[in-house]
XYZ file of C-alpha atoms in Angstrom:
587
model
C 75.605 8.922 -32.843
C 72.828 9.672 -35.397
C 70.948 12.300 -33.006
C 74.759 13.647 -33.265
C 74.838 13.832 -37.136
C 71.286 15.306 -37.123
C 71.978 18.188 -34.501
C 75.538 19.279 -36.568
C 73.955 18.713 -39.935
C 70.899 21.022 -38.753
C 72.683 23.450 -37.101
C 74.860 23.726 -40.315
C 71.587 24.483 -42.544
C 70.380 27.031 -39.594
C 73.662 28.944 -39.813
C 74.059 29.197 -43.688
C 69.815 29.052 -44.620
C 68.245 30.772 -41.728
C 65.337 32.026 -44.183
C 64.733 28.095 -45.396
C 64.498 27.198 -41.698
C 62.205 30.127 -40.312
C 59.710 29.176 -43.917
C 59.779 25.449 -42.764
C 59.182 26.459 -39.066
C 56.171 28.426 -40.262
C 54.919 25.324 -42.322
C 55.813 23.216 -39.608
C 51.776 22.760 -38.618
C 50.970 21.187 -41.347
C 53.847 18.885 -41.351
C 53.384 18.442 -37.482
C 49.885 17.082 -37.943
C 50.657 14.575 -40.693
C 53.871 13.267 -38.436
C 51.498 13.310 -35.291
C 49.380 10.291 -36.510
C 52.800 8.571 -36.341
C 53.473 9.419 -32.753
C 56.365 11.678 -34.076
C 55.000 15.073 -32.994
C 57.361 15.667 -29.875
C 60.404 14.463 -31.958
C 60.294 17.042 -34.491
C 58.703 19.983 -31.801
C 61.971 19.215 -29.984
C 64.233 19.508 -33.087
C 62.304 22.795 -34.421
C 63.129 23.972 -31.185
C 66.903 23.305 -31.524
C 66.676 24.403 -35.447
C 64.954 27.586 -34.200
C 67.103 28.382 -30.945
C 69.984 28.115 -33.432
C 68.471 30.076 -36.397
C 67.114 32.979 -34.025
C 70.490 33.714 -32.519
C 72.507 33.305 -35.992
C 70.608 35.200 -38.625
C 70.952 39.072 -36.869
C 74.858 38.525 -36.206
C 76.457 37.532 -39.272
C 80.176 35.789 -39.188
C 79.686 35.080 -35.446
C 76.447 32.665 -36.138
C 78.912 29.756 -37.187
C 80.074 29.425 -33.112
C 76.830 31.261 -31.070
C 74.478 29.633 -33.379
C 75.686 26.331 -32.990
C 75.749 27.345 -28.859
C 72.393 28.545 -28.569
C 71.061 25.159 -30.647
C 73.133 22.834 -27.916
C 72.175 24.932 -24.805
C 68.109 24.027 -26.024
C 69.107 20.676 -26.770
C 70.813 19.680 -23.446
C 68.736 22.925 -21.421
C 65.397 20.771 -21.882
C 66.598 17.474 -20.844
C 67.686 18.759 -17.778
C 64.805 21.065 -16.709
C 62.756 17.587 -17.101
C 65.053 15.748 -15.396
C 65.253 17.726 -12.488
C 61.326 17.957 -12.263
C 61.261 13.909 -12.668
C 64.220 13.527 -10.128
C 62.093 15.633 -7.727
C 59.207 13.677 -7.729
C 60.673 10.418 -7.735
C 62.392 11.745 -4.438
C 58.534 12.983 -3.311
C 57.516 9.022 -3.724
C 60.322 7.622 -1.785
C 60.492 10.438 1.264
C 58.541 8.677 3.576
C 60.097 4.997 3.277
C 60.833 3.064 6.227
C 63.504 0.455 6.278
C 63.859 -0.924 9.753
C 66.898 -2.503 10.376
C 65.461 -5.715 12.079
C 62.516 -7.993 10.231
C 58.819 -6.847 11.311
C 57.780 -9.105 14.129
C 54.064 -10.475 13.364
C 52.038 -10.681 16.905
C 48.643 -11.900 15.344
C 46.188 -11.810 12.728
C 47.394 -10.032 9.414
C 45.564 -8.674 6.655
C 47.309 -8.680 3.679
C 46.367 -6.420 0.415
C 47.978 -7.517 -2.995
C 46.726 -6.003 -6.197
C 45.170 -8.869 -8.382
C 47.688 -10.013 -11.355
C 47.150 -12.560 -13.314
C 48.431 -15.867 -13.332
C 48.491 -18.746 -15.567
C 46.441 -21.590 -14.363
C 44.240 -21.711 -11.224
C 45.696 -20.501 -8.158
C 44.534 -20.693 -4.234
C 43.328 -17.419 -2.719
C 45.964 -17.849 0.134
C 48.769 -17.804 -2.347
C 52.916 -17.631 -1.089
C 53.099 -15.229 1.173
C 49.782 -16.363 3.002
C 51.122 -19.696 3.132
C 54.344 -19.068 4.589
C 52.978 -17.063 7.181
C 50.510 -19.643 8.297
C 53.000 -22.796 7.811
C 55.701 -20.882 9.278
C 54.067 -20.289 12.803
C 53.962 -16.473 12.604
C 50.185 -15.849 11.802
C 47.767 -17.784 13.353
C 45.719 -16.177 10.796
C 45.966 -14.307 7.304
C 42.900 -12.367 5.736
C 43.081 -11.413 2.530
C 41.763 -8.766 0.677
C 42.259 -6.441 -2.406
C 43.880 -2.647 -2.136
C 40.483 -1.321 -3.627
C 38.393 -2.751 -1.145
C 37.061 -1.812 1.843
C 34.942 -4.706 3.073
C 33.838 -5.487 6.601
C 34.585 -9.307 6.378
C 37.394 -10.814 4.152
C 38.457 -14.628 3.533
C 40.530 -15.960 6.528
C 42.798 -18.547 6.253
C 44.141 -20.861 9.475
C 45.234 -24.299 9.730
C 43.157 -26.670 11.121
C 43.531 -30.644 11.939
C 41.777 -33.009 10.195
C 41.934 -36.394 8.859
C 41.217 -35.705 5.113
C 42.169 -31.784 3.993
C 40.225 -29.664 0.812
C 42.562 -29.420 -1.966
C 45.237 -26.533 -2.257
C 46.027 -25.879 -5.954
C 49.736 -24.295 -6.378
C 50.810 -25.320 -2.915
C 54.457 -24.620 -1.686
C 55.946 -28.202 -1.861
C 56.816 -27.951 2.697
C 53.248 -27.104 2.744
C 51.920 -29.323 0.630
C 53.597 -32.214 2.861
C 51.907 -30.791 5.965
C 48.197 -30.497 4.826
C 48.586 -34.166 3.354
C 49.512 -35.256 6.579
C 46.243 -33.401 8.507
C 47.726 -29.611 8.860
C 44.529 -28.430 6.479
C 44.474 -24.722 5.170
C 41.055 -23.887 6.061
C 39.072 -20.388 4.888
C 36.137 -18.862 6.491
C 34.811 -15.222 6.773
C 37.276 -13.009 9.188
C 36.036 -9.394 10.430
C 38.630 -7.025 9.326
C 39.280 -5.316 12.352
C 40.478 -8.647 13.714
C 44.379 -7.988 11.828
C 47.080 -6.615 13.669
C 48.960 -5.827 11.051
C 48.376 -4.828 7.351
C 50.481 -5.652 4.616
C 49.881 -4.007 1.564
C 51.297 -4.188 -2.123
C 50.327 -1.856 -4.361
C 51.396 -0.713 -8.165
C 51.382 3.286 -8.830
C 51.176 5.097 -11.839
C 52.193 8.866 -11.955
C 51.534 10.741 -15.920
C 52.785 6.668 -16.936
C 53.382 8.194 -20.866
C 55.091 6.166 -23.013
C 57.095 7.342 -26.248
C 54.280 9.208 -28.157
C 53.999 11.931 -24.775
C 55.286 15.515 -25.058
C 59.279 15.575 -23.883
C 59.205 17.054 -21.215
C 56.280 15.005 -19.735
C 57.288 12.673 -16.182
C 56.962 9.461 -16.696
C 56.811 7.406 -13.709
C 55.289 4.363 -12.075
C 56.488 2.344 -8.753
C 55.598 -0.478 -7.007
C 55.271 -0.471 -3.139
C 55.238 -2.738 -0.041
C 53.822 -1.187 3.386
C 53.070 -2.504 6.398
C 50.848 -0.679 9.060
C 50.120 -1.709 12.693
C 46.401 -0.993 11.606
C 43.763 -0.545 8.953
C 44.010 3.174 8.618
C 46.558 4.942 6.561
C 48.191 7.291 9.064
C 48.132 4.096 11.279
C 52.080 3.431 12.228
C 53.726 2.536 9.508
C 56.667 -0.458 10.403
C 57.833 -1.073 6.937
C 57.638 0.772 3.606
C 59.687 0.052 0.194
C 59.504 1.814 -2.848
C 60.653 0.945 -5.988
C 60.471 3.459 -8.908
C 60.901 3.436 -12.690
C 61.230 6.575 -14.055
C 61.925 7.200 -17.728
C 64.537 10.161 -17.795
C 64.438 12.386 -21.410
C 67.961 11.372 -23.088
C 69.990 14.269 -24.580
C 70.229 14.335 -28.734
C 73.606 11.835 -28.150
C 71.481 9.342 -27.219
C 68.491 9.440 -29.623
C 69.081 6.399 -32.593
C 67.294 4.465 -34.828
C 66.433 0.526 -34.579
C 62.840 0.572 -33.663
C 60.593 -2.059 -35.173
C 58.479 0.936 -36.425
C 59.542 4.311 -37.773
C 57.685 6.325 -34.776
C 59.547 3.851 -32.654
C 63.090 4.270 -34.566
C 62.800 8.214 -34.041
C 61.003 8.509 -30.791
C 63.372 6.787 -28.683
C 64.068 10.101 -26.195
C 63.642 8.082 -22.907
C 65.383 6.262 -20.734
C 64.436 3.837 -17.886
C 65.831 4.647 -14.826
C 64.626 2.902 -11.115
C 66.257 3.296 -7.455
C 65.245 -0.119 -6.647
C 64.558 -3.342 -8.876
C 62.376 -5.573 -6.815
C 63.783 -8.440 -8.697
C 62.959 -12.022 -8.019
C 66.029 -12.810 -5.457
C 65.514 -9.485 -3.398
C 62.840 -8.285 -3.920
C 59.231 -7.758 -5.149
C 58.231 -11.582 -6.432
C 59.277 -12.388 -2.445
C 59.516 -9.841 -0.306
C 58.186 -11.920 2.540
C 61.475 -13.178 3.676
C 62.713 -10.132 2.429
C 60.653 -7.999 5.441
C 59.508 -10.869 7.912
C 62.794 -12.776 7.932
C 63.538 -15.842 9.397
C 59.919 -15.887 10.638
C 58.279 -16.948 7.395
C 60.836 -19.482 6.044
C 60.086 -22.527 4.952
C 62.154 -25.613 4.552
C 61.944 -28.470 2.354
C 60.179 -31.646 3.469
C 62.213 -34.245 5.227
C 62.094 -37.600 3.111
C 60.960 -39.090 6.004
C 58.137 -36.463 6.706
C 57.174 -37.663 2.940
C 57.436 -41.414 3.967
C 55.007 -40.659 7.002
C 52.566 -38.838 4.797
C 52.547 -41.791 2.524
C 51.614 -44.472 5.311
C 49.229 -42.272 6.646
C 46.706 -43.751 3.397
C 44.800 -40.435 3.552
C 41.353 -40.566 1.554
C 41.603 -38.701 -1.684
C 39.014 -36.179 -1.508
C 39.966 -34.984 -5.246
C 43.049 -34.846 -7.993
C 45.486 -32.730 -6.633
C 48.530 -33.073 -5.350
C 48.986 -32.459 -1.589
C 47.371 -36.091 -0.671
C 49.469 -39.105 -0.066
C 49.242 -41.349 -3.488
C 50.471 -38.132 -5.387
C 53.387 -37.660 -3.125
C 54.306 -41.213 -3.397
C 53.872 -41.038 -7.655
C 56.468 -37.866 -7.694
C 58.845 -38.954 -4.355
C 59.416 -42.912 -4.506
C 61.633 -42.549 -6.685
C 63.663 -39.849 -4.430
C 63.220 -42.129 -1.433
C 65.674 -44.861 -2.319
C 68.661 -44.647 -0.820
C 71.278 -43.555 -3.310
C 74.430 -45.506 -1.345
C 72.976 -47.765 0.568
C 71.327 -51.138 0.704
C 67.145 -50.743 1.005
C 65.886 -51.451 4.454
C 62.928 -53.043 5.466
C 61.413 -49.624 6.211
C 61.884 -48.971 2.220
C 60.514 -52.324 1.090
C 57.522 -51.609 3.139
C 57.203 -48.590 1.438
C 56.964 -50.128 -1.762
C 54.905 -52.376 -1.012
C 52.409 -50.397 0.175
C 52.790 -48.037 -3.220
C 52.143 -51.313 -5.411
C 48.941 -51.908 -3.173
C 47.614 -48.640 -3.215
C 45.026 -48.202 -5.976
C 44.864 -44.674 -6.208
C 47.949 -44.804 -7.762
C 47.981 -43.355 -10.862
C 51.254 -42.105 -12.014
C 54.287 -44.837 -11.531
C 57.393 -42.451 -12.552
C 58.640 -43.579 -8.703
C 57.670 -46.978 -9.496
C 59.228 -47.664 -12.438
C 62.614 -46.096 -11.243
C 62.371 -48.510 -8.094
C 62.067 -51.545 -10.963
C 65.901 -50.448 -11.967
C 66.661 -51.215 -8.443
C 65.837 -55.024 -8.577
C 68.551 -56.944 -7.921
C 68.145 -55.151 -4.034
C 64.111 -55.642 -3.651
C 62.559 -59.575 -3.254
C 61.464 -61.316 -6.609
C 58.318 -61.574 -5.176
C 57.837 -57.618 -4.653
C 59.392 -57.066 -8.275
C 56.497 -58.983 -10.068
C 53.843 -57.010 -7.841
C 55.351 -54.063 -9.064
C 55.681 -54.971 -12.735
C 52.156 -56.692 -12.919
C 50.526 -53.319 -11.446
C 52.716 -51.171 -14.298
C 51.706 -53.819 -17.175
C 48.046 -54.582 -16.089
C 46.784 -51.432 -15.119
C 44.904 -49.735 -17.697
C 45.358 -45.570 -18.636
C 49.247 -45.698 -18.127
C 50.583 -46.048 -21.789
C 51.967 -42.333 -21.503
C 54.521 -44.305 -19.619
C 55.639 -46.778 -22.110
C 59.393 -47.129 -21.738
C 58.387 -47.665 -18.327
C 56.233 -50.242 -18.831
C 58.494 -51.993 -21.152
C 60.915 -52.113 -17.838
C 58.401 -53.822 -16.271
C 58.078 -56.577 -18.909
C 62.061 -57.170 -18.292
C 61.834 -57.691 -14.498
C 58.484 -60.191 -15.046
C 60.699 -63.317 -14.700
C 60.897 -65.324 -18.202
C 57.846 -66.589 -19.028
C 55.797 -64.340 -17.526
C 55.562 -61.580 -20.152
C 53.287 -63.957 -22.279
C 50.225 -63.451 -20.340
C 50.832 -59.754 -20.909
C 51.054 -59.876 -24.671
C 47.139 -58.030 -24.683
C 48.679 -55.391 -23.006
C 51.629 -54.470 -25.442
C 50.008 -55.234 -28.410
C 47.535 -52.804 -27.425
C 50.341 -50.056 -27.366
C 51.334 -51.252 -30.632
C 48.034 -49.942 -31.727
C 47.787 -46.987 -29.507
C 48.295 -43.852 -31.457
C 49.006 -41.742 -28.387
C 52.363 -44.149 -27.851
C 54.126 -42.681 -31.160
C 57.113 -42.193 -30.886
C 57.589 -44.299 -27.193
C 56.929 -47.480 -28.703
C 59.620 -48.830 -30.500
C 61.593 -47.910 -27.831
C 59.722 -49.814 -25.356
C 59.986 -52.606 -27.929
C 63.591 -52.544 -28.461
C 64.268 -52.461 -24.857
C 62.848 -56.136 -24.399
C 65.566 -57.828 -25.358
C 66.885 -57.294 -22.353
C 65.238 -60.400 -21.270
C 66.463 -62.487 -23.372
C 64.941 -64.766 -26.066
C 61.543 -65.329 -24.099
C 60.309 -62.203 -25.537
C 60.625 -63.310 -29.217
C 56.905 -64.804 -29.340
C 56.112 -61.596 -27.880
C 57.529 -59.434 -30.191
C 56.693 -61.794 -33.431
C 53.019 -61.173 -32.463
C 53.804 -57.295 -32.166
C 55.180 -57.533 -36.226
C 52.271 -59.234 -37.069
C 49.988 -56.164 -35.325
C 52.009 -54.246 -37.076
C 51.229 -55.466 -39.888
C 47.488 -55.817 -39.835
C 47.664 -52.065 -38.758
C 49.804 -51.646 -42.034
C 47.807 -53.713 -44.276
C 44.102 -52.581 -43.126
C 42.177 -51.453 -46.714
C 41.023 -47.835 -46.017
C 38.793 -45.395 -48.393
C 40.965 -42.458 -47.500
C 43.919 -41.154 -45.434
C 42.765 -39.165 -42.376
C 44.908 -37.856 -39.679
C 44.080 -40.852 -37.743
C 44.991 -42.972 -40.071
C 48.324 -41.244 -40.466
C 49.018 -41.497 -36.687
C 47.990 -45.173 -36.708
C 50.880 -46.163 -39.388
C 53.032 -43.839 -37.659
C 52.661 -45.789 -34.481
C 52.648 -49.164 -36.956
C 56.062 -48.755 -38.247
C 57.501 -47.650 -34.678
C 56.090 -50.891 -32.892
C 57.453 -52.619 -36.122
C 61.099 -50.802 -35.319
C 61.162 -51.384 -32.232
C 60.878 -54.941 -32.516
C 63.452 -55.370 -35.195
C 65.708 -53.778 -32.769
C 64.974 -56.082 -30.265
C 66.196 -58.444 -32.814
C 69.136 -56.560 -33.108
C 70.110 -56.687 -30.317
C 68.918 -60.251 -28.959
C 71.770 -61.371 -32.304
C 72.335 -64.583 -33.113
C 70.056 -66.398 -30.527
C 67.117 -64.248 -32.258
C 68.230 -66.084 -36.144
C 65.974 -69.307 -35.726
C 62.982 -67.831 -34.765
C 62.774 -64.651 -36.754
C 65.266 -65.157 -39.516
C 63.046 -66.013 -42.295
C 60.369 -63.037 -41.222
C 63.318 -60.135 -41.497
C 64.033 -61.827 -45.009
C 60.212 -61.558 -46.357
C 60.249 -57.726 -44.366
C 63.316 -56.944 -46.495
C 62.324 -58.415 -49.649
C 58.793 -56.635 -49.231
C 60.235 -53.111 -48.156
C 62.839 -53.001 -51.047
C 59.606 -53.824 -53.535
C 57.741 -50.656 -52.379
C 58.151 -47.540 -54.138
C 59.068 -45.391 -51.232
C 61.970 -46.096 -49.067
C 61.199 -47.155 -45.728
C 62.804 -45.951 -42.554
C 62.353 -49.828 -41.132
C 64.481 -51.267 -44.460
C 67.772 -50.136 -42.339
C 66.739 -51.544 -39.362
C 66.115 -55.061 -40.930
C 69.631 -54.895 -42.513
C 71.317 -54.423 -39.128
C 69.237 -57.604 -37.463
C 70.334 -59.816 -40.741
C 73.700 -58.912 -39.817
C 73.698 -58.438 -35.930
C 72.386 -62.004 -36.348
C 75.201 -63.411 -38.257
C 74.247 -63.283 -41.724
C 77.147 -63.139 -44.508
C 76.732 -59.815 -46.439
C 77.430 -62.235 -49.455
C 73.821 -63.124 -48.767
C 72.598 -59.702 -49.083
C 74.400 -59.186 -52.162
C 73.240 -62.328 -54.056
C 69.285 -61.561 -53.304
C 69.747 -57.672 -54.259
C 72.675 -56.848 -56.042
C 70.402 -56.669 -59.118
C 67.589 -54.349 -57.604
C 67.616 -50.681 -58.033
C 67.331 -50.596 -54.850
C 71.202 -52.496 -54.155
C 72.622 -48.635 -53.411
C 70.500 -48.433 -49.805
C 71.648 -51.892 -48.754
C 74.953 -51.816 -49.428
C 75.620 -48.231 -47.691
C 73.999 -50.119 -44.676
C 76.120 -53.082 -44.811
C 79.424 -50.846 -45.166
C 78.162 -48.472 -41.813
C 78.205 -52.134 -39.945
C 81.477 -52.887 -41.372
C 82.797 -49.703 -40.134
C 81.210 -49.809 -36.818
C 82.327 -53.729 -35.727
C 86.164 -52.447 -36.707
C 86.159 -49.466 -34.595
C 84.158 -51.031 -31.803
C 81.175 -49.128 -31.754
C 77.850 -50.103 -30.391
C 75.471 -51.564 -33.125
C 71.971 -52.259 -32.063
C 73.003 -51.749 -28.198
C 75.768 -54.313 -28.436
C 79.706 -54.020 -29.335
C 80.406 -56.490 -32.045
C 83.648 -58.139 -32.044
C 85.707 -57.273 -34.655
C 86.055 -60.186 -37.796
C 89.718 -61.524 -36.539
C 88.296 -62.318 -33.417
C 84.758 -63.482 -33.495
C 83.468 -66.434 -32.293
C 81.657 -69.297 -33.692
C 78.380 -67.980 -32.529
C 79.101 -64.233 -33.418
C 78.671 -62.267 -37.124
């Protein structure tokens, strides 16, 4: 709509000033070269040339310039688009002539050499990437070689499968082929003479006068991506498949120039538009056009859970971290193995077992999910599997988990794991997982509360440690301080009144020392809701700091409990009853 406005308010000044025009066309150089460093140059040389089309046609014929004049200015501005267009259309037709779209998927009868132009890719990648893969796993190659479009090499890396008992690592595996090299299919690479292929398979990326916004008008502007396959290494070999995809980038007319460009070049130049006769997108297309021209032949499916199960017996030796070898498959997949509706089999519980016994494992997400499962697996395999969560050292990134694991130890047990939580309670990488953890022991009832009085009193030495000055460290280490220290209030919390005996007088000295300090503490409102999860009159509250400056905080919290035991809603992971009703053991 601008580019509209421009052209009529133009043509307007060209009709009634053709002298100011023609005197600014002839200054127009110097003005071009100053607009130039801003990419603007084939803006204003297209507008001149509507101005001038316009003025030139106008000036000599008087009263009849208001309607030829204005004709002559829209025949330029809608003439060039069109000669450009039809030059662009003609070549993108030129690229795309000699595709070859077989009706049927191209049937691979040996060795293939495929040629993919390099791109990069976050992370580090195997050489035999997708498509090499899926011909290989699939059946249809016995072998890939693989080589770049700009080479022209005698020998290139070949890839076949090859049984063994322990296989090299495959970073960026497909997950079905991951499954078969841990259980012996191994992806092996060794030198391959070219002329061995059968078939060549070739991507490639085109670029044809690629000129973005700061190009003359009339310029093409075109670049395509391609898939071919030859039955042989030379290019005028028999060609069995050939796709083109092209982007060209069409000149708009006027109507469509506007402004909104993070730039002014960019607000002003916008004269293109992207155009393409195929997209190549990721479901159809480019990103996997292996199923998309092979078929049925390269498909993969997902691996069986009892494909998984057999790679996970098989107790392959771990040649090095990475994850198509059995103990990684049985960290990500235990968990996936359990049968969702039915009752675990003995064929599960050995599976277990064997995961608790294996020491290369390292990453007990599937573990600790099996620990929910409990009340179906022996007592006997629920300790082995919480004593190898609790006791094994390097696994605090999986602290909720572990505090799971303290719940299913039976009661009693937990205390000769009190090392092993307190050191989480110090642990700066556990912020914020720790309190959570915490909280979540009082699951197990009131045999946890010497465990969680000696996490407090970490806490606390954490807390109270003199220091010269506060680093980052030292910041993270109070951070993790006053979680551990929530988290075990909570427990509190939620253990209620059988928690009052034992901790009762602690929460009061907490309280009283929180409410003393000068800054507000996140752990004062967590102490309130023990005191009165555990039963204690809010009388009680009011008669030790009603006086304080500090009365405002604690009452707020005592009237969000109120409000929450009338309308039923959980307080510290428990429903309160409400007053009418509760018991003599209840708040």
């Amino acid at each position: 709509m601008v580019g509209l406005l421009v052209v009529i308010l133009l043509g307007i000044v060209a009709a009634i000033w053709p002298e100011m025009v023609l005197l600014g066309f002839a200054l127009g150089p110097l003005g071009m070269a100053w607009f130039a460093a801003w990419g603007l140059l084939p803006v204003i040389a297209f507008y001149v040339a509507i101005i001038l089309a316009g003025a030139l046609v106008s000036w000599p014929l008087g009263r009849l310039r208001w309607g030829i004049g204005v004709l002559a200015a829209l025949a330029v501005a809608f003439g060039v688009p069109w000669s450009a267009n039809q030059q662009t259309d003609r070549a993108v037709a030129a690229w795309t002539a000699g595709d070859v779209r077989p009706g049927e998927p191209v049937a691979v009868d040996g060795p293939v050499l495929v040629r993919l132009a390099p791109v990069f890719t976050q992370g580090r990648k195997h050489p035999c990437g997708p498509l090499c893969q899926r011909l290989l796993y699939s059946g249809a190659a016995p072998r890939v070689l693989m080589l770049p479009p700009d080479r022209e090499d005698e020998t290139a890396p070949g890839f076949f499968i090859e049984r063994r008992e322990a296989c090299p690592p495959v970073p960026g595996a497909l997950p079905a082929v991951a499954a078969r090299i841990a259980a012996g299919d191994c992806l092996v690479e060794a030198p391959t003479p070219v002329d061995r292929a059968t078939l060549v398979y070739e991507r490639t990326r085109v670029f044809d006068h690629d000129d973005d916004w700061r190009s003359w008008p009339w310029a093409q502007a075109i670049r395509l991506k391609r898939i071919e396959i030859r039955r042989g290494l030379e290019p005028e070999a028999e060609r069995l498949y050939r796709r083109t995809a092209v982007i060209a980038k069409r000149l708009s007319t006027p109507f469509m120039i506007h402004f909104g460009g993070t730039s002014l070049p960019e607000g002003l130049a916008v004269i293109r538009r992207e155009t393409a006769n195929d997209t190549f997108d990721e479901e159809d297309g480019f990103q996997r056009p292996d199923e998309q021209v092979f078929g049925d032949a390269v498909r993969l499916s997902a691996p069986e859970p009892m494909d998984l199960r057999a790679t996970i017996r098989a107790g392959l030796p771990r040649p090095g971290p990475d994850k198509t070898h059995a103990h990684v498959l049985m960290n990500e997949f235990l968990d996936s193995l359990w049968p969702a509706d039915a009752p675990a089999t003995d064929d599960d519980l050995a599976l277990i077992e064997l995961a608790v016994n294996d020491d290369r494992m390292d990453n007990f997400m599937g573990l600790s999910e099996v620990i929910h499962m409990r009340d179906q697996v022996p007592p006997s395999l629920v300790r082995a599997m919480a004593d190898r969560l609790v006791r094994t050292p390097g696994v605090d990134y999986v602290t909720p988990q572990i505090a799971d694991a303290f719940v299913a130890l039976p009661p009693g047990e937990a205390e000769g794991a009190r090392d092993r939580l307190e050191t989480i309670a110090r642990d700066p990488m556990a912020y914020p997982k720790a309190g959570r953890a915490l909280s979540r022991l009082a699951d197990s009832g009131p045999t946890v509360l010497p465990l969680l009085l000696d996490v407090l009193a970490v806490a606390r030495e954490v807390r109270d440690r003199p220091v010269e000055r506060v680093t980052v460290a030292r910041s993270l280490e109070l951070k993790v301080a006053a979680e551990a220290e929530r988290g075990a209030i909570l427990a509190f919390c939620r253990l209620g009144p059988v928690a009052r005996p034992a901790v009762e007088d602690v929460l009061w000295a907490m309280l009283e020392a929180r409410l003393a300090e000068p800054v507000v503490h996140h752990n004062i409102d967590a102490a309130i809701d023990a005191l009165l999860s555990m039963g204690i009159d809010p009388a009680a509250l009011e008669a030790r700091f009603g006086a304080s400056d500090r009365w405002r905080t604690v009452s707020g919290r005592i009237w969000s409990f109120e409000k929450d035991r009338r309308v039923g809603r959980p307080f510290c992971g428990r429903v309160l009853p409400p007053p009418e009703t509760a018991g003599p053991g209840d708040p």
